[in-house]
CSV table of C-alpha atoms in Angstrom, one decimal:
chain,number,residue,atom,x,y,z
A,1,UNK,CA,146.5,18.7,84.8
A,2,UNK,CA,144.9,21.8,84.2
A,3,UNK,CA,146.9,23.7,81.3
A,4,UNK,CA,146.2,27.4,79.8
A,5,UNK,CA,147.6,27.9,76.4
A,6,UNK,CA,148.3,31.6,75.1
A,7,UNK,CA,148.2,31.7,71.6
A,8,UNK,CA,149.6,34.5,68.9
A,9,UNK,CA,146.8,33.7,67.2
A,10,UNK,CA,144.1,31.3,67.2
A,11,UNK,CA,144.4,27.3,65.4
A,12,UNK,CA,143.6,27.4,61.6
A,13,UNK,CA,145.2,24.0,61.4
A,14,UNK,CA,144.1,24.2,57.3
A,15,UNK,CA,146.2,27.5,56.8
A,16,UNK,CA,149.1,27.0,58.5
A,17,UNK,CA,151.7,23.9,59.7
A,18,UNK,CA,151.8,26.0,63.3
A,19,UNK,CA,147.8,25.3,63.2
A,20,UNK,CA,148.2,22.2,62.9
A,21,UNK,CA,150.9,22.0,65.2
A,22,UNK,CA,148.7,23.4,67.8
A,23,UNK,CA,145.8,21.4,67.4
A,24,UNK,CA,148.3,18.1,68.1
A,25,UNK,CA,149.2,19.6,71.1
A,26,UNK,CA,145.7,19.7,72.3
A,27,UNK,CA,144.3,16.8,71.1
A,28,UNK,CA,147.4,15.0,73.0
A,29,UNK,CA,146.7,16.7,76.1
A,30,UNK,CA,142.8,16.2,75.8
A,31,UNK,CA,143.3,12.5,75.2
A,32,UNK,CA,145.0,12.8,78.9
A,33,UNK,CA,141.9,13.9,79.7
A,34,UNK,CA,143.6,17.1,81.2
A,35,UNK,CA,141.6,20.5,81.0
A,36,UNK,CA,142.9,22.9,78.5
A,37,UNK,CA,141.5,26.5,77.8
A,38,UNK,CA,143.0,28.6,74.7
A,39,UNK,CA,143.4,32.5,75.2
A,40,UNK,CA,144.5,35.0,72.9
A,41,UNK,CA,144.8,38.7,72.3
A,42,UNK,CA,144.3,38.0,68.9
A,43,UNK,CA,141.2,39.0,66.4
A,44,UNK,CA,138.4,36.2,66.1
A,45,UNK,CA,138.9,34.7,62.0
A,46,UNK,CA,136.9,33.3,59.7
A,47,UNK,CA,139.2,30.1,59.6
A,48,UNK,CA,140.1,29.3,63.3
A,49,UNK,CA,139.5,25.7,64.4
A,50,UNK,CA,136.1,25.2,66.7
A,51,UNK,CA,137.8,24.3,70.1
A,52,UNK,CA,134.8,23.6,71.9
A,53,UNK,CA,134.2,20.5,70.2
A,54,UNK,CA,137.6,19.1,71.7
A,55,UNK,CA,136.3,20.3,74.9
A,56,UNK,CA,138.8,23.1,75.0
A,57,UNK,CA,137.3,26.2,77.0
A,58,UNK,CA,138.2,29.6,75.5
A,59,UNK,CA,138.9,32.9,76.5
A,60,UNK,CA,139.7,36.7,74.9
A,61,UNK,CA,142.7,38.4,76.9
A,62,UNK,CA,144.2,41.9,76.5
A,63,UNK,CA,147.9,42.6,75.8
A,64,UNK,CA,149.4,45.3,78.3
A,65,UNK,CA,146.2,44.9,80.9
A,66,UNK,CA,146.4,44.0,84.4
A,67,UNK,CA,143.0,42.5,83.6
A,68,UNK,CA,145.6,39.4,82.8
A,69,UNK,CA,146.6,39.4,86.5
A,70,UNK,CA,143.2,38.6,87.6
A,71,UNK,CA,142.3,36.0,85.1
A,72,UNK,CA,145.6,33.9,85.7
A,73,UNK,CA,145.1,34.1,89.7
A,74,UNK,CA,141.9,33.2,89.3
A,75,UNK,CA,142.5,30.0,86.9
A,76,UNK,CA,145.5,28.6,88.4
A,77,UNK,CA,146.9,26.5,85.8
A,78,UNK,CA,149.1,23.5,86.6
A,79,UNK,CA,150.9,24.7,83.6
A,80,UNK,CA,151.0,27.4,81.1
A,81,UNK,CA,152.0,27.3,77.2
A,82,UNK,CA,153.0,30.3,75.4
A,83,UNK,CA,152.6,30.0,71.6
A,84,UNK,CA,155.4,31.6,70.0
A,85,UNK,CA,158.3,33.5,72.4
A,86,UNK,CA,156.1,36.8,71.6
A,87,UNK,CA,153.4,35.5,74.0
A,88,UNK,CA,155.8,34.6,76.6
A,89,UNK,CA,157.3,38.6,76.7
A,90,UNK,CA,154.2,39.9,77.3
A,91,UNK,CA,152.4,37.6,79.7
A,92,UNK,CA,155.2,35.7,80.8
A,93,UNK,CA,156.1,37.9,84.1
A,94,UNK,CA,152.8,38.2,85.1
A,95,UNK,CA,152.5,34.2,84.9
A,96,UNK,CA,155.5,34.2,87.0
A,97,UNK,CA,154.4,36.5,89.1
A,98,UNK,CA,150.4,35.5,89.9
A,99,UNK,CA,151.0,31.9,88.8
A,100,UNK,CA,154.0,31.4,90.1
A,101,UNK,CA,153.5,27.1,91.0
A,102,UNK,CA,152.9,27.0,87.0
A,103,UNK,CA,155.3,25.2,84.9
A,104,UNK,CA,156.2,27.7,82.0
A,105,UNK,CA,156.7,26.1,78.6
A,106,UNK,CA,157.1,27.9,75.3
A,107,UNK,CA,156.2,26.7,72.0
A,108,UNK,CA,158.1,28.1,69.4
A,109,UNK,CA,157.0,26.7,66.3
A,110,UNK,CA,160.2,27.6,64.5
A,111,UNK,CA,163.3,29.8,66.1
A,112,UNK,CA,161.6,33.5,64.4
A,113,UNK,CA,165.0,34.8,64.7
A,114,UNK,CA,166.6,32.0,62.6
A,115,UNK,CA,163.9,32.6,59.5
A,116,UNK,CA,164.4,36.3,59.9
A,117,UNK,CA,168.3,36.0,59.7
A,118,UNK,CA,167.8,33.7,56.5
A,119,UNK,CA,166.3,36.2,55.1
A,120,UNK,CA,167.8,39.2,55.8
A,121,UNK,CA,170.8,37.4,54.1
A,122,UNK,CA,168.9,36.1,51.0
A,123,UNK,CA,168.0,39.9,50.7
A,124,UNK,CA,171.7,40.7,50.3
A,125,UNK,CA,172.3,37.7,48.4
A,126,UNK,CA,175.2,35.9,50.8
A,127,UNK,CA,175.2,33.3,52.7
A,128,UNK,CA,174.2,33.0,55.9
A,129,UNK,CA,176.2,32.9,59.4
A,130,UNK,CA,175.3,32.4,62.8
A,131,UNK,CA,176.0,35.9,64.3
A,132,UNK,CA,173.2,36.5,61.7
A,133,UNK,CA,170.6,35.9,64.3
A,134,UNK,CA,172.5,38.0,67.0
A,135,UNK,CA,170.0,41.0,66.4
A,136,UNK,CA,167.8,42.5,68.7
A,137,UNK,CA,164.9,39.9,67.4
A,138,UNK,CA,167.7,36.9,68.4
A,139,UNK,CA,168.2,38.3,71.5
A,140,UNK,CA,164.8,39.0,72.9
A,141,UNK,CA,164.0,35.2,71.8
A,142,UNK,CA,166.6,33.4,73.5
A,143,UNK,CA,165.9,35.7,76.6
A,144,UNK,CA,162.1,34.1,76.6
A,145,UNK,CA,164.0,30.7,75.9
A,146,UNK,CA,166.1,31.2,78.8
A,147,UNK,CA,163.4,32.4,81.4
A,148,UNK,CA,160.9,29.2,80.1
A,149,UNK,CA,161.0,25.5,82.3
A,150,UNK,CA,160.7,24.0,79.1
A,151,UNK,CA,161.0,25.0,75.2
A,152,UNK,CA,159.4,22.6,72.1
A,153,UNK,CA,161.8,22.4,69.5
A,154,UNK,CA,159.9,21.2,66.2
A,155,UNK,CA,163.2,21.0,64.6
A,156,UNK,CA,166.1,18.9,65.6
A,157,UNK,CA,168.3,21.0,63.7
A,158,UNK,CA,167.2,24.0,65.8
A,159,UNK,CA,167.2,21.7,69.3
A,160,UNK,CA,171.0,21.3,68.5
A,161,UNK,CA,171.8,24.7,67.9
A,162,UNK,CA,170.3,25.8,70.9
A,163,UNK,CA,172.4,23.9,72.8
A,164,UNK,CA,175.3,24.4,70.6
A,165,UNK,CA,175.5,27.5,70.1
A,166,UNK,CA,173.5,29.0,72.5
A,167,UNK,CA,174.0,26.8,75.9
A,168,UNK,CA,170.2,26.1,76.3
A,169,UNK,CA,171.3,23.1,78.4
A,170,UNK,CA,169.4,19.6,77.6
A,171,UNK,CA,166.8,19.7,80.4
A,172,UNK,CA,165.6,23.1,79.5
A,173,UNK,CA,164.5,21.7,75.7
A,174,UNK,CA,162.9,19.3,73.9
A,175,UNK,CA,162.6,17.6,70.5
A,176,UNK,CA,159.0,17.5,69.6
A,177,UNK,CA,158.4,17.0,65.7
A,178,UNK,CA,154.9,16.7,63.9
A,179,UNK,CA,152.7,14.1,65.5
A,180,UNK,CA,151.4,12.2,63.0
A,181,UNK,CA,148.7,9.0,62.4
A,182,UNK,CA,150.8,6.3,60.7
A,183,UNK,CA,147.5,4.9,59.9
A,184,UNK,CA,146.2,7.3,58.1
A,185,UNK,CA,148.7,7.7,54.9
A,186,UNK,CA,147.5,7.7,51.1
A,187,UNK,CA,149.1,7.1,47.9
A,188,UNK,CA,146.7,7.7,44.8
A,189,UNK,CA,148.2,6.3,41.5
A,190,UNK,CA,149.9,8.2,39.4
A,191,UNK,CA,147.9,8.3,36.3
A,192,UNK,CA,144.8,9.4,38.7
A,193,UNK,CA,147.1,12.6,39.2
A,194,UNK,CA,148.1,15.4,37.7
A,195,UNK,CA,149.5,18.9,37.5
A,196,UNK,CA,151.8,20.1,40.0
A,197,UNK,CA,150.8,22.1,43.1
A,198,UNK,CA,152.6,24.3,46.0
A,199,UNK,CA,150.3,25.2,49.1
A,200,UNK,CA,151.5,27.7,52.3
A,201,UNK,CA,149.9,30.4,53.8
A,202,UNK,CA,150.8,33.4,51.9
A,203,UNK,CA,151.5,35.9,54.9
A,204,UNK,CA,154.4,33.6,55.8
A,205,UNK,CA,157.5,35.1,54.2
A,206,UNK,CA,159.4,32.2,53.1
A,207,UNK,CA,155.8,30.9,51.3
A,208,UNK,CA,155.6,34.3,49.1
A,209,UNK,CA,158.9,34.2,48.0
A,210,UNK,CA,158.7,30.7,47.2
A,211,UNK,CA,156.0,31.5,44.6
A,212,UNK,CA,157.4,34.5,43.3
A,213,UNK,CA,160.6,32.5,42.4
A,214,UNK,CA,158.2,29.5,40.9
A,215,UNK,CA,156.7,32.2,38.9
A,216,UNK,CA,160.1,34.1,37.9
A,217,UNK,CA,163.1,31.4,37.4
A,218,UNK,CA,161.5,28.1,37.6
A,219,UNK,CA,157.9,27.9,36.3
A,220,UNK,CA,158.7,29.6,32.8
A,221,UNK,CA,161.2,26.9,32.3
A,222,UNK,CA,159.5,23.9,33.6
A,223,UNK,CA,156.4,25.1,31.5
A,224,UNK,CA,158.0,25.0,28.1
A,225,UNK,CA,158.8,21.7,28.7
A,226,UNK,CA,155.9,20.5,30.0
A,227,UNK,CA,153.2,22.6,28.2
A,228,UNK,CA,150.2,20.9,29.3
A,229,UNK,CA,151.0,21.1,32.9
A,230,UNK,CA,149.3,23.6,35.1
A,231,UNK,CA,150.7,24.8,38.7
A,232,UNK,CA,148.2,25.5,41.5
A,233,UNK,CA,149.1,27.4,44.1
A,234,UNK,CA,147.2,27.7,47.4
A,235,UNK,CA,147.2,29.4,51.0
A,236,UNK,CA,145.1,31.5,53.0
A,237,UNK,CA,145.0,34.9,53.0
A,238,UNK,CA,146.2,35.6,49.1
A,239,UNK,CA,147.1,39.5,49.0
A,240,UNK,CA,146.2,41.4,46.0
A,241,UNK,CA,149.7,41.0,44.8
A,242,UNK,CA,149.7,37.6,44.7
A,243,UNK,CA,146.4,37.1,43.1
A,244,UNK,CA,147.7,39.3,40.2
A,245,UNK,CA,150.5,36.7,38.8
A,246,UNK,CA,147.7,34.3,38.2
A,247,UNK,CA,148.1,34.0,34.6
A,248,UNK,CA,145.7,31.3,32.8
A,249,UNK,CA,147.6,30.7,29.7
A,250,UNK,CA,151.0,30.8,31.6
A,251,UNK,CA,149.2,27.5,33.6
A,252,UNK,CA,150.0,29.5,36.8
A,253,UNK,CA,146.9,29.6,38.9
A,254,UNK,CA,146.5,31.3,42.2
A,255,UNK,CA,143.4,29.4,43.7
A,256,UNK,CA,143.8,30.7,47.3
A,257,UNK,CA,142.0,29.1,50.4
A,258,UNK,CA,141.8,25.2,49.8
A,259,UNK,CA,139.0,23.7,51.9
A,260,UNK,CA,140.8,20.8,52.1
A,261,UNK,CA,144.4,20.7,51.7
A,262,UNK,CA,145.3,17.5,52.1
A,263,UNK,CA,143.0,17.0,49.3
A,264,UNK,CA,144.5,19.2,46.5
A,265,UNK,CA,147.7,17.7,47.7
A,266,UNK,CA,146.6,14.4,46.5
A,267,UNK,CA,145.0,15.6,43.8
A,268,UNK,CA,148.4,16.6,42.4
A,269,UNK,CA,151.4,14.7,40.9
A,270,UNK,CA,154.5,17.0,42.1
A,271,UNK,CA,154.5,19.6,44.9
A,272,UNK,CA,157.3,22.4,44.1
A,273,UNK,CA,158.5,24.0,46.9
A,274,UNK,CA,161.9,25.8,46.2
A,275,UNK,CA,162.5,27.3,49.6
A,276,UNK,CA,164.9,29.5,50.1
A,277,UNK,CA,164.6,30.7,53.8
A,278,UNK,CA,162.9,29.6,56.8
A,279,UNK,CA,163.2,27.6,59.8
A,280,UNK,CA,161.2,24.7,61.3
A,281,UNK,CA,159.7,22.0,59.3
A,282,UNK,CA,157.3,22.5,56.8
A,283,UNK,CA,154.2,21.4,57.1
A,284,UNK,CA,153.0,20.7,53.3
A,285,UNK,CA,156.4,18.7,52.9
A,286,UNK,CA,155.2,16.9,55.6
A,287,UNK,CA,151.5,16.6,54.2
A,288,UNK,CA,152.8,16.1,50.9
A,289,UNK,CA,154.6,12.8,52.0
A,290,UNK,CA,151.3,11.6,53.8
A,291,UNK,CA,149.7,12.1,50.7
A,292,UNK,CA,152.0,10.4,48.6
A,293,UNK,CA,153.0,13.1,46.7
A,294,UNK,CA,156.5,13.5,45.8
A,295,UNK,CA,158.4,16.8,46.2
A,296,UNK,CA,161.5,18.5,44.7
A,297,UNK,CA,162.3,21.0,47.4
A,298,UNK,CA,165.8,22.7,48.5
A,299,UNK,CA,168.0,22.1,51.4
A,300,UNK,CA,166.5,24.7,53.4
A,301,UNK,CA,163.1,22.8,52.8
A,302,UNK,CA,163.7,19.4,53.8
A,303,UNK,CA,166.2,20.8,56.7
A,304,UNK,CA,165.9,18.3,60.0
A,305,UNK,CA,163.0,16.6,57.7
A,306,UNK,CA,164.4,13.1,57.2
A,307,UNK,CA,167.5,12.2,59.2
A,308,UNK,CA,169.5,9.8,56.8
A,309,UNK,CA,166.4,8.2,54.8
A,310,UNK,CA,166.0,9.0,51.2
A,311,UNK,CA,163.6,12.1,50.7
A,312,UNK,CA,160.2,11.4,48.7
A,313,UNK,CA,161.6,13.6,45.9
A,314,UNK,CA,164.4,15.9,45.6
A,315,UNK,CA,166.6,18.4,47.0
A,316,UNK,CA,168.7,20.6,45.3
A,317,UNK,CA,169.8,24.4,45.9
A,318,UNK,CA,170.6,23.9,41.8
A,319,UNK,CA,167.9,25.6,39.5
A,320,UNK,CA,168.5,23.3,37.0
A,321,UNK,CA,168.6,19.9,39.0
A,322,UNK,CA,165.5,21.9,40.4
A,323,UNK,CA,163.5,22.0,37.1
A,324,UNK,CA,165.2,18.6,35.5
A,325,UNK,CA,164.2,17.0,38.4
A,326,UNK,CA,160.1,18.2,38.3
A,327,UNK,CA,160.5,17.5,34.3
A,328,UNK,CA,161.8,13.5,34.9
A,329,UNK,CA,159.7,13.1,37.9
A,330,UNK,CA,156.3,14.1,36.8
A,331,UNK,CA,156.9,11.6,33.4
A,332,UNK,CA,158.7,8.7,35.4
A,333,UNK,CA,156.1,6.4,37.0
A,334,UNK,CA,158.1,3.9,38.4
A,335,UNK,CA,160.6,7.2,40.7
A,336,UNK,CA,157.2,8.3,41.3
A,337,UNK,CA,156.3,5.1,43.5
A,338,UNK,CA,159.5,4.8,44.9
A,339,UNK,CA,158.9,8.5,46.2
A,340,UNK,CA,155.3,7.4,47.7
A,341,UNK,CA,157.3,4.9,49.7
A,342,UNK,CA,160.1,7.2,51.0
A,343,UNK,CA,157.6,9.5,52.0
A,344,UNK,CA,155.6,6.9,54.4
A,345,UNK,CA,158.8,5.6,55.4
A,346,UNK,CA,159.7,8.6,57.2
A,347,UNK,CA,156.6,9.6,58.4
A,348,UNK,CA,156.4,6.1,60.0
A,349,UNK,CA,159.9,6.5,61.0
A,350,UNK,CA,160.2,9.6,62.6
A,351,UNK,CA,156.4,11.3,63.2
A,352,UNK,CA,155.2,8.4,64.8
A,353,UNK,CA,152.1,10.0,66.7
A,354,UNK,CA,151.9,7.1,69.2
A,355,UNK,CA,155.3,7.5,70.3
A,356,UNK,CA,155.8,11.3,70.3
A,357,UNK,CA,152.7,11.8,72.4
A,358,UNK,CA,154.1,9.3,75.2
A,359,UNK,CA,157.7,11.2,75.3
A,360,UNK,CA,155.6,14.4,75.7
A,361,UNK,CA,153.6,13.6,77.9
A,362,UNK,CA,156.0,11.8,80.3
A,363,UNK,CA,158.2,14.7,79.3
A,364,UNK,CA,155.7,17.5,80.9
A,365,UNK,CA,155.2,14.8,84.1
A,366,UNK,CA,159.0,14.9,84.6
A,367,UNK,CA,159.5,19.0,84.1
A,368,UNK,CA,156.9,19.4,86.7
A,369,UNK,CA,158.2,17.6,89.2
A,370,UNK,CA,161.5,19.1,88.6
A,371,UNK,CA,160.8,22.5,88.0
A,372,UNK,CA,161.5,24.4,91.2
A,373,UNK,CA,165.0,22.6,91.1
A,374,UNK,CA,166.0,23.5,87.5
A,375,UNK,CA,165.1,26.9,88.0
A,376,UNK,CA,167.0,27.4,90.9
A,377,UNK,CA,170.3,25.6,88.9
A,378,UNK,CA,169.6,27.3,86.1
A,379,UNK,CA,171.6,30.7,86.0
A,380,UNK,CA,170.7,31.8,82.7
A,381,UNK,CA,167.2,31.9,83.4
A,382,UNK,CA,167.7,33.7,86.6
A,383,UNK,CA,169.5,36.1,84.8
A,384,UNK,CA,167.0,36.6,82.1
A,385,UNK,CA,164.6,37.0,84.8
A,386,UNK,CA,166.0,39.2,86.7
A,387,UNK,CA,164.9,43.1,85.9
A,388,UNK,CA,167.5,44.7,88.2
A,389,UNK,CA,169.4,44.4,85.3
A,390,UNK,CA,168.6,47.1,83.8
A,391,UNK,CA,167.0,49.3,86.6
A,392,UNK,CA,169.4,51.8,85.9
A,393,UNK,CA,168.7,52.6,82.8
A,394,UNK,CA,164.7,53.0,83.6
A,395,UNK,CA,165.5,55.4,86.7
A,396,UNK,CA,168.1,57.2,84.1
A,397,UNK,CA,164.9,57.7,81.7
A,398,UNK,CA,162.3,58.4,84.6
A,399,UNK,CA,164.7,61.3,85.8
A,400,UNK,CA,164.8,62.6,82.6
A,401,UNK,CA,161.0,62.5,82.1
A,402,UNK,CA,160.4,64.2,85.2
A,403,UNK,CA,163.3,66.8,84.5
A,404,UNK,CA,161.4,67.7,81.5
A,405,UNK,CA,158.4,68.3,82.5
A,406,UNK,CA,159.3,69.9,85.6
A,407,UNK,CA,161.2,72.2,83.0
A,408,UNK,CA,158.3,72.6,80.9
A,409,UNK,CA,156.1,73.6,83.8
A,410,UNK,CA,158.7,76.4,85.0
């Protein structure tokens, strides 16, 4: 199989859970032995993962060039994966058009127009509905849904609403969580630990206001009961605003890039992570439970996290359960240990690396051999595809353009 991935951006798998995300997608199809190459419009950064050392070839592309169109006819991929629905808008229908025998399969990471609805309606301070997401964002993303073979859904949550609510029919998505190593989970005592700690990549919205609420309602509180402890906040790409709340004698300490994340995860006895929009899972939940660090997180956190086990911490949308829960939990050792094991459990459970792979893989097999059926049964995506739709409207304006300047010229 020969596979071409398009990526917003290029892997930092230590700044963000979609970085990581991305680099088990290629290490699965590498393992295959499959050829993968990685393009992106995107600027070269000072964090980006080294593909060539997974044998992944690389390539700059251009958005809006018909440069594309040479490159893609020229590759020929079996199969084509477009990081985030963005990617799939702007090279999608040249794909389609000079790749055409390529199975199309977006990535979403998280449904964007599910976060930004969240948020929009934390803004106004209600709660959130589902015609929330039917904005102009919701519907250009169900649109790239629609025209895809195949979308990964890293939430089961958001698998079922896009068939729900949506009518994404069954063969047209897939459940793909975290792919984890069982074998590779830690759990440091708890008197070799201490502090608390929250980690996210501070141009993602949800991680932002998840600090500024630590540092406004819940640190000040947790603080004057605890007034040893210290919270360390990390994440790439800390803006100027951010690095201004760090406040030494308020124990709230901005320490940016981590070089190892999984490290000052460990290194810490509570992660706080008091969510309160978003979509997905979240990575340093995740990483937190590998690590064996218990966390008190919200509903919107640990949302399609842990089916019906018991989460390694707690989750409350309460601000006191919040804080008495960090309080009790960072002094109790023994609901510490219990934590450690809920954590594993579900990472054993339910991101089984071993077994995710195999149903992706065999997934992908079965899509490809399919594809040329589903997409002929498959109205919706004919429909999404189909740019008749709205030739009218870009004659109407082309008129109009050349009325004017005809007019201008007279």
């Amino acid at each position: 199989m020969n596979i071409l991935i398009i990526g917003y951006v290029w892997p930092e798998p230590n700044s963000s859970a979609a970085g990581s995300r991305m680099m088990q997608l290629i290490k699965t199809f590498r393992a295959q032995d499959w050829q993968v190459e990685f393009a992106s419009p995107a600027q070269i950064s000072e964090h980006m993962e080294d593909l060539s050392q997974y044998g992944v070839s690389t390539a700059a592309i251009e958005l809006n060039s018909d440069s594309f169109n040479k490159y893609i006819a020229a590759l020929k991929p079996d199969m084509v994966i477009f990081d985030r629905f963005m990617m799939e808008e702007q090279f999608g229908w040249r794909v389609e058009k000079y790749a055409p025998d390529a199975l199309r399969v977006l990535n979403t990471e998280d449904l964007h127009s599910l976060r930004d609805a969240r948020h929009s309606a934390v803004k106004q301070n209600r709660a959130f509905v589902q015609v929330d997401m039917y904005s102009d964002l919701g519907v250009r993303e169900i649109a790239a849904i629609y025209r895809s073979d195949l979308t990964l859904m890293i939430s089961e949550y958001e698998t079922e609403l896009l068939q729900q609510a949506f009518n994404v029919p069954e063969t047209h998505v897939m459940h793909l969580p975290f792919m984890l190593d069982t074998n590779a989970l830690t759990a440091r005592p708890f008197e070799q630990r201490q502090d608390f700690v929250i980690i996210g990549n501070f141009r993602h919205a949800p991680n932002w206001d998840a600090v500024l609420q630590l540092k406004q309602v819940y640190w000040p509180i947790i603080r004057k009961r605890l007034p040893e402890a210290k919270l360390n906040i990390y994440g790439a790409y800390p803006p100027p605003k951010a690095t201004q709340l760090h406040n030494e004698k308020e124990g709230f300490l901005i320490k940016g890039w981590a070089e190892d994340a999984l490290e000052v995860i460990e290194n810490a006895r509570i992660m706080l992570s008091p969510i309160r929009f978003g979509a997905g899972i979240k990575g340093k939940l995740v990483e937190a439970m590998q690590m064996g660090t218990p966390s008190i997180t919200t509903s919107i956190g640990a949302e399609a996290m842990h089916g019906n086990m018991p989460w390694n911490g707690v989750i409350t949308d309460d601000i006191e359960e919040f804080v008495n829960a960090a309080v009790s939990l960072y002094q109790d050792q023994a609901s510490f240990e219990l934590m450690q094991k809920n954590g594993h459990a579900i990472i054993r459970q339910r991101y089984n690396q071993t077994e995710w792979q195999e149903k992706l893989i065999t997934r992908l097999n079965i899509q490809q051999q399919l594809k040329q059926r589903l997409r002929e049964h498959f109205f919706l995506g004919k429909l999404a595809r189909h740019h008749s739709m709205k030739s009218t409207q870009y004659m109407s304006q082309w008129i109009t353009l050349k009325n004017g300047l005809s007019h201008d010229q007279s």
